CSV table of C-alpha atoms and ligand atoms in Angstrom, one decimal:
chain,number,residue,atom,x,y,z
A,994,MET,CA,-58.0,-2.8,14.8
A,995,GLU,CA,-60.2,0.3,14.6
A,996,ILE,CA,-58.8,1.2,11.2
A,997,ARG,CA,-59.4,-2.3,9.8
A,998,ASP,CA,-63.0,-2.3,10.9
A,999,ASP,CA,-63.6,1.0,9.0
A,1000,VAL,CA,-66.0,0.4,6.1
A,1001,ARG,CA,-63.6,2.3,3.8
A,1002,PHE,CA,-61.1,-0.5,4.0
A,1003,LYS,CA,-63.5,-3.4,3.5
A,1004,GLY,CA,-62.0,-6.1,1.3
A,1005,ILE,CA,-58.3,-5.3,2.1
A,1006,ASN,CA,-56.4,-8.0,4.0
A,1007,PRO,CA,-53.2,-7.4,6.0
A,1008,PHE,CA,-50.1,-8.8,4.3
A,1009,ASP,CA,-48.9,-12.1,5.7
A,1010,LYS,CA,-45.3,-10.9,5.7
A,1011,LYS,CA,-44.5,-7.4,6.8
A,1012,ILE,CA,-43.7,-4.9,4.0
A,1013,TRP,CA,-40.8,-2.8,5.3
A,1014,LEU,CA,-39.9,0.8,4.6
A,1015,SER,CA,-36.5,-0.3,3.1
A,1016,SER,CA,-34.9,-3.5,4.1
A,1017,PRO,CA,-31.6,-5.1,3.0
A,1018,THR,CA,-31.7,-6.8,-0.5
A,1019,MET,CA,-29.0,-9.4,-0.7
A,1020,HIS,CA,-27.7,-11.1,-3.8
A,1021,GLY,CA,-25.4,-14.0,-2.7
A,1022,GLU,CA,-22.0,-12.4,-3.6
A,1023,GLU,CA,-21.9,-10.9,-0.2
A,1024,GLN,CA,-21.6,-14.4,1.3
A,1025,LYS,CA,-18.7,-15.2,-1.1
A,1026,TRP,CA,-16.6,-12.2,0.2
A,1027,ILE,CA,-17.5,-13.0,3.9
A,1028,ASN,CA,-16.3,-16.5,3.3
A,1029,ASP,CA,-13.2,-15.2,1.6
A,1030,ALA,CA,-12.4,-13.2,4.8
A,1031,PHE,CA,-12.9,-16.4,6.9
A,1032,GLU,CA,-10.7,-18.5,4.6
A,1033,LYS,CA,-7.9,-15.9,4.8
A,1034,ASN,CA,-8.6,-15.4,8.5
A,1035,TRP,CA,-8.8,-11.6,8.1
A,1036,ILE,CA,-11.5,-11.4,10.8
A,1037,THR,CA,-10.5,-7.9,11.9
A,1038,THR,CA,-10.4,-4.3,10.9
A,1039,ALA,CA,-7.9,-4.9,8.1
A,1040,GLY,CA,-8.0,-7.1,5.0
A,1041,GLU,CA,-8.6,-7.3,1.3
A,1042,ASN,CA,-12.3,-6.5,1.3
A,1043,ILE,CA,-11.6,-3.2,3.0
A,1044,ASN,CA,-8.8,-2.3,0.5
A,1045,VAL,CA,-10.9,-3.3,-2.5
A,1046,ILE,CA,-14.1,-1.4,-1.5
A,1047,GLU,CA,-12.2,1.7,-0.6
A,1048,LYS,CA,-10.8,1.8,-4.1
A,1049,GLU,CA,-14.0,0.7,-5.8
A,1050,VAL,CA,-16.2,3.3,-4.0
A,1051,ALA,CA,-13.7,6.1,-4.6
A,1052,ASP,CA,-13.6,5.3,-8.3
A,1053,TYR,CA,-17.4,5.0,-8.5
A,1054,ILE,CA,-18.0,8.4,-6.9
A,1055,GLY,CA,-15.1,10.1,-8.6
A,1056,ARG,CA,-13.0,11.0,-5.6
A,1057,LYS,CA,-9.3,10.3,-4.9
A,1058,CYS,CA,-9.8,8.6,-1.5
A,1059,ALA,CA,-12.4,6.7,0.5
A,1060,VAL,CA,-11.9,5.5,4.1
A,1061,ALA,CA,-14.0,2.6,5.3
A,1062,LEU,CA,-15.4,3.2,8.8
A,1063,SER,CA,-17.7,1.5,11.3
A,1064,CYS,CA,-20.8,3.7,10.3
A,1065,GLY,CA,-21.8,6.9,8.6
A,1066,THR,CA,-22.1,8.7,12.0
A,1067,ALA,CA,-18.4,7.9,12.7
A,1068,ALA,CA,-17.5,9.1,9.2
A,1069,LEU,CA,-19.4,12.4,9.9
A,1070,HIS,CA,-17.7,12.8,13.3
A,1071,LEU,CA,-14.2,12.4,11.8
A,1072,ALA,CA,-15.0,14.6,8.7
A,1073,ILE,CA,-16.2,17.3,11.1
A,1074,LYS,CA,-13.2,16.9,13.3
A,1075,LEU,CA,-10.8,17.1,10.4
A,1076,ALA,CA,-12.4,20.2,9.0
A,1077,ALA,CA,-12.4,21.8,12.5
A,1078,GLU,CA,-8.7,21.1,13.0
A,1079,LYS,CA,-7.9,22.6,9.5
A,1080,LEU,CA,-9.9,25.7,10.5
A,1081,TYR,CA,-9.1,26.1,14.1
A,1082,GLY,CA,-6.1,23.9,15.0
A,1083,MET,CA,-5.7,20.9,17.2
A,1084,PRO,CA,-7.6,21.1,20.5
A,1085,LYS,CA,-6.1,20.5,23.9
A,1086,ALA,CA,-6.8,17.0,25.4
A,1087,GLY,CA,-10.3,17.0,26.8
A,1088,HIS,CA,-11.6,19.8,24.6
A,1089,GLY,CA,-13.6,19.6,21.4
A,1090,SER,CA,-12.2,20.9,18.2
A,1091,LEU,CA,-15.3,23.1,17.7
A,1092,GLU,CA,-15.4,24.7,21.2
A,1093,GLY,CA,-17.1,28.1,21.0
A,1094,LYS,CA,-17.7,27.8,17.2
A,1095,LYS,CA,-20.9,27.9,15.4
A,1096,VAL,CA,-21.7,25.6,12.5
A,1097,PHE,CA,-24.4,25.9,9.9
A,1098,CYS,CA,-26.4,22.6,9.7
A,1099,SER,CA,-29.3,21.1,7.7
A,1100,ASP,CA,-32.4,21.3,9.9
A,1101,MET,CA,-34.7,18.7,8.5
A,1102,THR,CA,-32.5,15.6,8.7
A,1103,PHE,CA,-31.6,12.6,10.8
A,1104,ASP,CA,-29.7,13.9,13.9
A,1105,ALA,CA,-26.6,11.8,13.0
A,1106,THR,CA,-25.9,14.6,10.4
A,1107,LEU,CA,-24.9,16.9,13.2
A,1108,ASN,CA,-24.0,14.6,16.1
A,1109,GLY,CA,-20.3,15.2,15.2
A,1110,VAL,CA,-20.7,18.9,15.8
A,1111,LEU,CA,-21.9,18.2,19.3
A,1112,TYR,CA,-19.2,15.5,19.9
A,1113,GLU,CA,-16.7,18.3,19.2
A,1114,ASN,CA,-18.5,20.8,21.4
A,1115,GLY,CA,-19.6,23.0,18.6
A,1116,GLU,CA,-22.9,25.0,18.4
A,1117,PRO,CA,-25.1,24.0,15.5
A,1118,ILE,CA,-27.2,26.7,13.9
A,1119,PHE,CA,-30.1,25.3,11.9
A,1120,ILE,CA,-30.8,26.4,8.4
A,1121,ASP,CA,-34.3,26.0,7.2
A,1122,THR,CA,-35.4,23.6,4.3
A,1123,GLU,CA,-36.7,24.6,0.8
A,1124,TYR,CA,-39.6,23.1,-1.0
A,1125,ASP,CA,-37.8,22.4,-4.3
A,1126,SER,CA,-35.6,19.6,-2.9
A,1127,TRP,CA,-36.5,19.2,0.8
A,1128,ASN,CA,-32.9,20.1,1.6
A,1129,MET,CA,-31.0,23.1,3.0
A,1130,ASP,CA,-32.3,26.4,1.6
A,1131,PRO,CA,-29.4,28.4,0.1
A,1132,VAL,CA,-31.4,31.7,0.6
A,1133,ALA,CA,-31.6,30.9,4.3
A,1134,LEU,CA,-27.9,30.0,4.3
A,1135,GLU,CA,-27.0,33.3,2.8
A,1136,LYS,CA,-29.0,35.1,5.5
A,1137,ALA,CA,-27.1,33.0,8.1
A,1138,PHE,CA,-23.8,34.3,6.8
A,1139,GLU,CA,-25.1,37.9,6.9
A,1140,MET,CA,-25.8,37.4,10.6
A,1141,TYR,CA,-22.7,35.3,11.4
A,1142,PRO,CA,-20.0,36.1,8.8
A,1143,GLU,CA,-17.4,34.4,11.0
A,1144,VAL,CA,-18.8,30.9,10.6
A,1145,LYS,CA,-16.5,28.6,8.6
A,1146,LEU,CA,-18.3,25.2,8.5
A,1147,ILE,CA,-21.5,24.0,6.8
A,1148,VAL,CA,-22.9,20.5,7.2
A,1149,VAL,CA,-25.5,19.7,4.5
A,1150,ALA,CA,-27.5,16.5,3.9
A,1151,HIS,CA,-29.2,15.1,0.8
A,1152,LEU,CA,-32.5,13.6,2.0
A,1153,TYR,CA,-34.2,10.5,0.8
A,1154,GLY,CA,-31.8,10.4,-2.2
A,1155,SER,CA,-32.7,13.8,-3.7
A,1156,PRO,CA,-29.6,16.0,-4.0
A,1157,ALA,CA,-29.6,19.4,-2.3
A,1158,LYS,CA,-28.8,22.7,-4.2
A,1159,VAL,CA,-25.1,21.9,-3.6
A,1160,GLU,CA,-23.7,24.0,-6.4
A,1161,GLU,CA,-25.4,27.1,-4.9
A,1162,ILE,CA,-24.3,26.1,-1.4
A,1163,ARG,CA,-20.7,25.7,-2.7
A,1164,LYS,CA,-20.7,29.2,-4.2
A,1165,ILE,CA,-21.9,30.7,-0.9
A,1166,ALA,CA,-19.3,28.6,1.1
A,1167,ASP,CA,-16.5,29.8,-1.2
A,1168,GLU,CA,-17.5,33.5,-0.9
A,1169,HIS,CA,-17.2,33.1,2.9
A,1170,GLY,CA,-14.1,30.8,3.0
A,1171,ALA,CA,-16.2,28.1,4.6
A,1172,LEU,CA,-15.7,24.3,4.3
A,1173,ILE,CA,-18.5,21.9,3.5
A,1174,ILE,CA,-19.2,18.5,5.1
A,1175,GLU,CA,-21.6,16.7,2.7
A,1176,ASP,CA,-23.8,14.0,4.3
A,1177,ALA,CA,-24.6,11.7,1.3
A,1178,ALA,CA,-25.6,8.8,3.6
A,1179,GLU,CA,-29.0,8.5,1.9
A,1180,SER,CA,-28.0,9.5,-1.6
A,1181,PHE,CA,-25.2,7.1,-2.8
A,1182,GLY,CA,-25.5,6.9,-6.6
A,1183,ALA,CA,-27.5,10.2,-7.0
A,1184,THR,CA,-26.0,12.9,-9.2
A,1185,VAL,CA,-26.1,16.7,-9.8
A,1186,ASN,CA,-25.3,17.6,-13.4
A,1187,GLY,CA,-23.9,14.2,-13.9
A,1188,VAL,CA,-21.6,14.5,-10.8
A,1189,GLN,CA,-22.1,12.0,-8.0
A,1190,THR,CA,-23.2,13.3,-4.5
A,1191,GLY,CA,-20.1,12.8,-2.3
A,1192,CYS,CA,-18.1,15.0,-4.6
A,1193,PHE,CA,-19.4,18.3,-3.3
A,1194,GLY,CA,-18.1,18.4,0.2
A,1195,ASP,CA,-14.5,19.2,1.2
A,1196,TYR,CA,-15.2,16.0,3.2
A,1197,SER,CA,-18.1,13.8,2.4
A,1198,ILE,CA,-19.7,10.7,3.8
A,1199,ILE,CA,-21.9,7.8,2.7
A,1200,SER,CA,-23.5,5.1,4.9
A,1201,PHE,CA,-24.0,1.3,4.6
A,1202,ASN,CA,-26.6,1.1,7.4
A,1203,GLY,CA,-29.1,-1.8,7.0
A,1204,ASN,CA,-31.8,0.3,5.3
A,1205,LYS,CA,-29.7,2.4,2.9
A,1206,ILE,CA,-29.6,1.9,-0.9
A,1207,ILE,CA,-26.8,-0.7,-0.5
A,1208,THR,CA,-25.7,-2.0,2.9
A,1209,GLY,CA,-23.0,-3.8,4.8
A,1210,SER,CA,-25.3,-4.4,7.7
A,1211,SER,CA,-23.6,-1.3,9.1
A,1212,GLY,CA,-20.6,0.7,8.0
A,1213,GLY,CA,-19.8,4.0,6.3
A,1214,MET,CA,-17.1,5.8,4.3
A,1215,LEU,CA,-15.4,9.2,4.4
A,1216,LEU,CA,-14.5,10.6,1.0
A,1217,CYS,CA,-11.8,13.2,0.2
A,1218,ASP,CA,-9.2,14.1,-2.4
A,1219,ASP,CA,-6.0,14.2,-0.3
A,1220,GLU,CA,-4.2,11.0,0.5
A,1221,GLU,CA,-2.6,12.6,3.6
A,1222,ASP,CA,-6.1,13.4,4.9
A,1223,ALA,CA,-7.3,9.9,4.2
A,1224,ASN,CA,-4.4,8.4,6.1
A,1225,LYS,CA,-5.0,10.7,9.0
A,1226,ILE,CA,-8.6,9.5,9.2
A,1227,ARG,CA,-7.3,5.8,9.0
A,1228,LYS,CA,-5.0,6.6,11.9
A,1229,TRP,CA,-7.7,8.4,14.0
A,1230,SER,CA,-10.1,5.5,13.4
A,1231,THR,CA,-7.6,2.9,14.7
A,1232,GLN,CA,-6.8,4.7,18.0
A,1233,SER,CA,-4.2,7.1,16.6
A,1234,ARG,CA,-1.2,4.9,17.0
A,1235,GLU,CA,2.0,6.5,15.9
A,1236,GLU,CA,4.6,4.6,14.0
A,1237,ALA,CA,6.7,3.2,16.9
A,1238,PRO,CA,7.5,-0.2,18.3
A,1239,TRP,CA,5.1,0.4,21.2
A,1240,TYR,CA,1.7,2.1,21.5
A,1241,GLN,CA,2.6,5.7,21.1
A,1242,HIS,CA,0.0,8.4,21.1
A,1243,GLU,CA,0.3,12.0,20.1
A,1244,GLU,CA,-3.5,12.6,19.3
A,1245,LEU,CA,-6.8,11.3,20.6
A,1246,GLY,CA,-7.9,8.2,18.8
A,1247,TYR,CA,-11.2,6.3,18.0
A,1248,ASN,CA,-12.1,2.8,17.3
A,1249,TYR,CA,-14.1,3.6,14.1
A,1250,ARG,CA,-12.5,1.3,11.4
A,1251,MET,CA,-14.8,-1.0,9.4
A,1252,SER,CA,-14.5,-4.7,9.9
A,1253,ASN,CA,-13.3,-6.8,6.9
A,1254,ILE,CA,-16.4,-9.0,7.2
A,1255,ILE,CA,-18.7,-6.0,6.8
A,1256,ALA,CA,-16.5,-4.8,4.0
A,1257,GLY,CA,-17.2,-8.2,2.4
A,1258,VAL,CA,-20.9,-7.5,2.5
A,1259,VAL,CA,-20.4,-4.1,0.9
A,1260,ARG,CA,-18.1,-5.7,-1.8
A,1261,GLY,CA,-20.9,-8.0,-2.7
A,1262,GLN,CA,-23.6,-5.2,-2.8
A,1263,LEU,CA,-21.7,-2.6,-4.8
A,1264,PRO,CA,-22.2,-4.3,-8.2
A,1265,HIS,CA,-26.0,-4.1,-7.5
A,1266,LEU,CA,-26.2,-0.4,-6.7
A,1267,GLU,CA,-27.6,0.6,-10.1
A,1268,GLU,CA,-30.0,-2.2,-10.1
A,1269,HIS,CA,-31.3,-1.0,-6.7
A,1270,ILE,CA,-31.6,2.5,-7.9
A,1271,ALA,CA,-33.5,1.4,-11.1
A,1272,ASN,CA,-35.9,-0.6,-8.9
A,1273,LYS,CA,-36.4,2.3,-6.5
A,1274,MET,CA,-37.2,4.5,-9.4
A,1275,ARG,CA,-39.9,2.2,-10.6
A,1276,ILE,CA,-41.4,2.1,-7.1
A,1277,TYR,CA,-41.4,6.0,-7.1
A,1278,GLU,CA,-43.0,6.2,-10.5
A,1279,ARG,CA,-45.7,3.6,-9.6
A,1280,TYR,CA,-46.7,5.7,-6.5
A,1281,LYS,CA,-46.6,8.8,-8.6
A,1282,ASP,CA,-49.0,7.3,-11.1
A,1283,GLY,CA,-51.2,5.5,-8.6
A,1284,LEU,CA,-51.7,8.5,-6.4
A,1285,LYS,CA,-52.0,11.0,-9.1
A,1286,ASP,CA,-55.7,11.8,-8.4
A,1287,LEU,CA,-55.1,12.5,-4.7
A,1288,PRO,CA,-54.4,15.9,-3.3
A,1289,ILE,CA,-50.8,15.0,-2.7
A,1290,LYS,CA,-47.4,15.6,-4.3
A,1291,MET,CA,-44.5,13.2,-4.3
A,1292,ASN,CA,-41.1,14.2,-2.8
A,1293,PRO,CA,-39.4,16.5,-5.3
A,1294,PHE,CA,-36.1,16.5,-7.0
A,1295,LEU,CA,-34.3,19.2,-8.9
A,1296,PRO,CA,-34.3,19.2,-12.7
A,1297,ASN,CA,-30.5,19.0,-13.0
A,1298,THR,CA,-30.3,16.0,-10.7
A,1299,GLU,CA,-30.8,12.2,-10.8
A,1300,PRO,CA,-31.9,11.1,-7.4
A,1301,ASN,CA,-31.3,7.5,-6.2
A,1302,TYR,CA,-35.0,7.3,-5.2
A,1303,TRP,CA,-34.0,5.7,-1.9
A,1304,LEU,CA,-37.4,6.5,-0.2
A,1305,SER,CA,-40.6,7.5,-1.9
A,1306,CYS,CA,-42.4,10.2,0.2
A,1307,LEU,CA,-45.5,12.2,-0.2
A,1308,LEU,CA,-46.7,15.6,0.9
A,1309,ILE,CA,-50.4,16.2,1.5
A,1310,ASP,CA,-51.9,19.5,0.1
A,1311,LYS,CA,-52.7,22.0,2.8
A,1312,GLU,CA,-56.4,22.0,1.9
A,1313,ALA,CA,-56.6,18.2,2.1
A,1314,MET,CA,-55.2,18.0,5.7
A,1315,CYS,CA,-57.7,16.9,8.3
A,1316,GLU,CA,-57.4,18.6,11.7
A,1317,THR,CA,-54.4,17.1,13.5
A,1318,VAL,CA,-52.3,17.9,16.6
A,1319,ARG,CA,-48.9,16.5,17.3
A,1320,GLY,CA,-47.5,16.5,20.8
A,1321,GLU,CA,-44.0,15.6,21.7
A,1322,LYS,CA,-44.6,11.8,21.5
A,1323,LYS,CA,-48.2,11.3,20.3
A,1324,ALA,CA,-50.5,12.6,17.6
A,1325,ILE,CA,-54.3,12.8,17.3
A,1326,TYR,CA,-56.5,13.7,14.3
A,1327,ASN,CA,-60.1,14.2,13.5
A,1328,PHE,CA,-61.5,12.0,10.8
A,1329,GLU,CA,-62.8,14.1,7.9
A,1330,SER,CA,-64.2,12.8,4.6
A,1331,GLY,CA,-62.0,13.7,1.6
A,1332,LYS,CA,-59.1,14.6,3.8
A,1333,SER,CA,-56.3,12.8,5.6
A,1334,CYS,CA,-53.0,13.4,7.5
A,1335,PRO,CA,-49.7,11.5,7.9
A,1336,THR,CA,-50.8,9.9,11.2
A,1337,GLU,CA,-54.0,8.5,9.7
A,1338,ILE,CA,-52.1,7.0,6.7
A,1339,LEU,CA,-49.3,5.6,8.9
A,1340,GLU,CA,-51.8,4.0,11.1
A,1341,ALA,CA,-53.7,2.5,8.1
A,1342,LEU,CA,-50.4,1.1,6.7
A,1343,SER,CA,-49.5,-0.3,10.0
A,1344,ALA,CA,-52.9,-2.0,10.4
A,1345,PHE,CA,-52.2,-3.8,7.1
A,1346,ASN,CA,-48.7,-4.9,8.2
A,1347,THR,CA,-46.8,-2.3,6.3
A,1348,GLU,CA,-44.1,0.2,7.4
A,1349,GLY,CA,-44.2,3.9,6.6
A,1350,ARG,CA,-42.6,6.6,8.6
A,1351,PRO,CA,-43.0,10.3,9.3
A,1352,VAL,CA,-40.6,12.7,7.6
A,1353,TRP,CA,-37.5,13.5,9.7
A,1354,LYS,CA,-38.7,15.8,12.5
A,1355,PRO,CA,-36.7,19.0,12.1
A,1356,MET,CA,-33.8,19.6,14.5
A,1357,HIS,CA,-35.1,23.0,15.7
A,1358,MET,CA,-38.3,21.2,16.9
A,1359,GLN,CA,-36.3,18.7,19.0
A,1360,PRO,CA,-36.2,19.1,22.7
A,1361,LEU,CA,-32.4,18.6,22.5
A,1362,TYR,CA,-31.9,21.7,20.3
A,1363,ARG,CA,-34.8,23.9,21.3
A,1364,MET,CA,-32.5,26.8,22.4
A,1365,HIS,CA,-30.4,26.7,19.3
A,1366,GLU,CA,-30.7,29.3,16.6
A,1367,PHE,CA,-32.9,28.5,13.6
A,1368,ILE,CA,-32.6,30.6,10.5
A,1369,THR,CA,-35.2,30.8,7.8
A,1370,SER,CA,-35.3,32.6,4.5
A,1371,THR,CA,-37.9,35.0,6.0
A,1372,GLY,CA,-36.6,35.7,9.5
A,1373,THR,CA,-34.8,34.2,12.4
A,1374,GLY,CA,-35.1,33.5,16.1
A,1375,ARG,CA,-34.2,31.0,18.7
A,1376,ALA,CA,-36.4,28.1,17.9
A,1377,ARG,CA,-38.2,28.3,21.3
A,1378,SER,CA,-41.5,27.4,20.0
A,1379,ASN,CA,-43.4,27.2,16.7
A,1380,ALA,CA,-45.7,29.9,18.1
A,1381,TYR,CA,-42.7,32.2,18.5
A,1382,ILE,CA,-41.7,31.4,14.9
A,1383,LYS,CA,-45.2,32.3,13.6
A,1384,GLU,CA,-45.5,35.4,15.7
A,1385,LYS,CA,-42.3,36.7,14.1
A,1386,GLY,CA,-43.9,36.1,10.7
A,1387,MET,CA,-41.4,33.4,9.8
A,1388,VAL,CA,-42.3,30.7,7.3
A,1389,ASP,CA,-41.1,27.4,8.8
A,1390,VAL,CA,-40.7,25.1,5.7
A,1391,GLY,CA,-39.3,22.3,7.7
A,1392,GLU,CA,-42.1,22.2,10.2
A,1393,ASP,CA,-44.7,22.4,7.3
A,1394,ILE,CA,-43.1,19.4,5.5
A,1395,PHE,CA,-42.9,17.5,8.7
A,1396,THR,CA,-46.6,18.2,9.4
A,1397,ARG,CA,-47.9,17.2,5.9
A,1398,GLY,CA,-45.3,14.6,4.7
A,1399,LEU,CA,-44.6,10.9,5.2
A,1400,CYS,CA,-42.2,8.2,3.9
A,1401,LEU,CA,-43.9,5.3,2.0
A,1402,PRO,CA,-43.0,1.7,2.0
A,1403,SER,CA,-40.1,1.6,-0.5
A,1404,ASP,CA,-38.7,-1.9,-0.2
A,1405,ASN,CA,-37.0,-3.4,-3.2
A,1406,LYS,CA,-38.7,-6.7,-2.6
A,1407,MET,CA,-42.2,-5.3,-2.6
A,1408,SER,CA,-44.2,-6.7,-5.5
A,1409,VAL,CA,-46.2,-4.6,-7.9
A,1410,GLU,CA,-49.4,-6.3,-6.6
A,1411,GLN,CA,-48.4,-5.5,-3.0
A,1412,GLN,CA,-47.7,-1.9,-4.0
A,1413,ASN,CA,-51.0,-1.6,-5.6
A,1414,VAL,CA,-52.7,-2.7,-2.4
A,1415,ILE,CA,-50.7,0.0,-0.5
A,1416,ILE,CA,-51.8,2.6,-3.1
A,1417,ASP,CA,-55.3,1.4,-2.5
A,1418,ILE,CA,-55.0,1.8,1.3
A,1419,ILE,CA,-53.7,5.4,0.8
A,1420,CYS,CA,-56.5,6.3,-1.6
A,1421,LYS,CA,-59.1,5.0,0.8
A,1422,CYS,CA,-57.6,7.3,3.6
A,1423,PHE,CA,-58.8,10.2,1.5
A,1424,SER,CA,-62.3,8.8,0.7
B,2296,PLP,C1,-28.2,6.9,8.0
B,2296,PLP,C2,-27.9,8.3,8.1
B,2296,PLP,C3,-26.7,8.7,8.7
B,2296,PLP,C4,-25.9,7.8,9.6
B,2296,PLP,O1,-25.4,6.7,9.1
B,2296,PLP,P1,-25.1,5.4,10.0
B,2296,PLP,O2,-24.3,4.5,9.1
B,2296,PLP,O3,-26.4,4.8,10.3
B,2296,PLP,O4,-24.3,5.9,11.2
B,2296,PLP,C5,-26.4,10.0,8.7
B,2296,PLP,N1,-27.1,10.9,8.0
B,2296,PLP,C6,-28.2,10.6,7.4
B,2296,PLP,C7,-29.0,11.7,6.7
B,2296,PLP,C8,-28.7,9.3,7.4
B,2296,PLP,O5,-29.8,9.0,6.8
């Protein structure tokens, strides 16, 4: 209420219907393939929709195999477990496949990127972010290998649809005989030098969560090039049943397979992927143009890449940040004319019935991971506190982007007029 009473916002009315950050955009064909599953009574974790989308997604991305799973997090778990078993062998029952092993992980990301490392009892070491793409910094990764040459696994994400420097990261991985898990959950359809994200990991994953570029309501896929690996993942995801007349188990199993109904939704969405990307690009361009006189920058992408523009984000220039303090769960700021901060903008958007979001809070700042190592391009240290990091003279890029950045409403169904109002609200935050 306070924000709406502010004289700066006079004349702006809240939207009748909420404008979401990124909500599902349905086209009708989804219903057709759901009905098909009903008619054939394949209301289970097997059926034609699953078989078709596995083939279609593998072909689209350019990998030999795709395995349909219940979600991206499950795909990451099994990708990490498969890599771990190749590297370190099969664990004893009750033990994780990464026990006692360090894994280099993206730091500024959704924590699902590395949940699988923890599920397998590994120790994530967080690699700082770089400003060029807002993804893992290859310089910091190189530094990490200088310190821990024994590490054999890297988990790297592409945030907001902008690809990471995966070619550099691949080179570094190869020099150290390390495997890469590529988290392309947010970047389906984005390319690096014309090659789709999802092609750069030894094992890669995408997600069909409700807010992703295309959705199945939920769901995910693991991508790889070896049919034997793909079949192993299919087996693990359906409780690791051996071929026998009874339920025979040699390995630990999971109930991670995708449902044929969800696969029907994905099957109907897939033909619209490029249309969604084109639309998200127009949203990004309109923000870029509409906000060009403000002391902000849009989220970047590398010149040799085509992002999928999943979310438009902005980063406020240092000089234009009003004084702000973020605690563990709350933030406060001082109003200053000509300046703003993510909290003020998010509160203003929310007051007008619009959803924005802070940038992913880096893992090394999370209470869950505070005692884990965090490696930057300029130094290292346990990530005990930001004060410690600063005392050591480290530049903490992830923290800086988290402090100054936010995700803008990027919904496909937002009209140009609505986006113009949103742009107006943001401009007024800086007045
Ligand atoms: C969405 C997302 C995931 C997880 O996918 P789910 O399908 O929701 O389990 C993993 N990593 C990143 C970076 C994501 O954005």
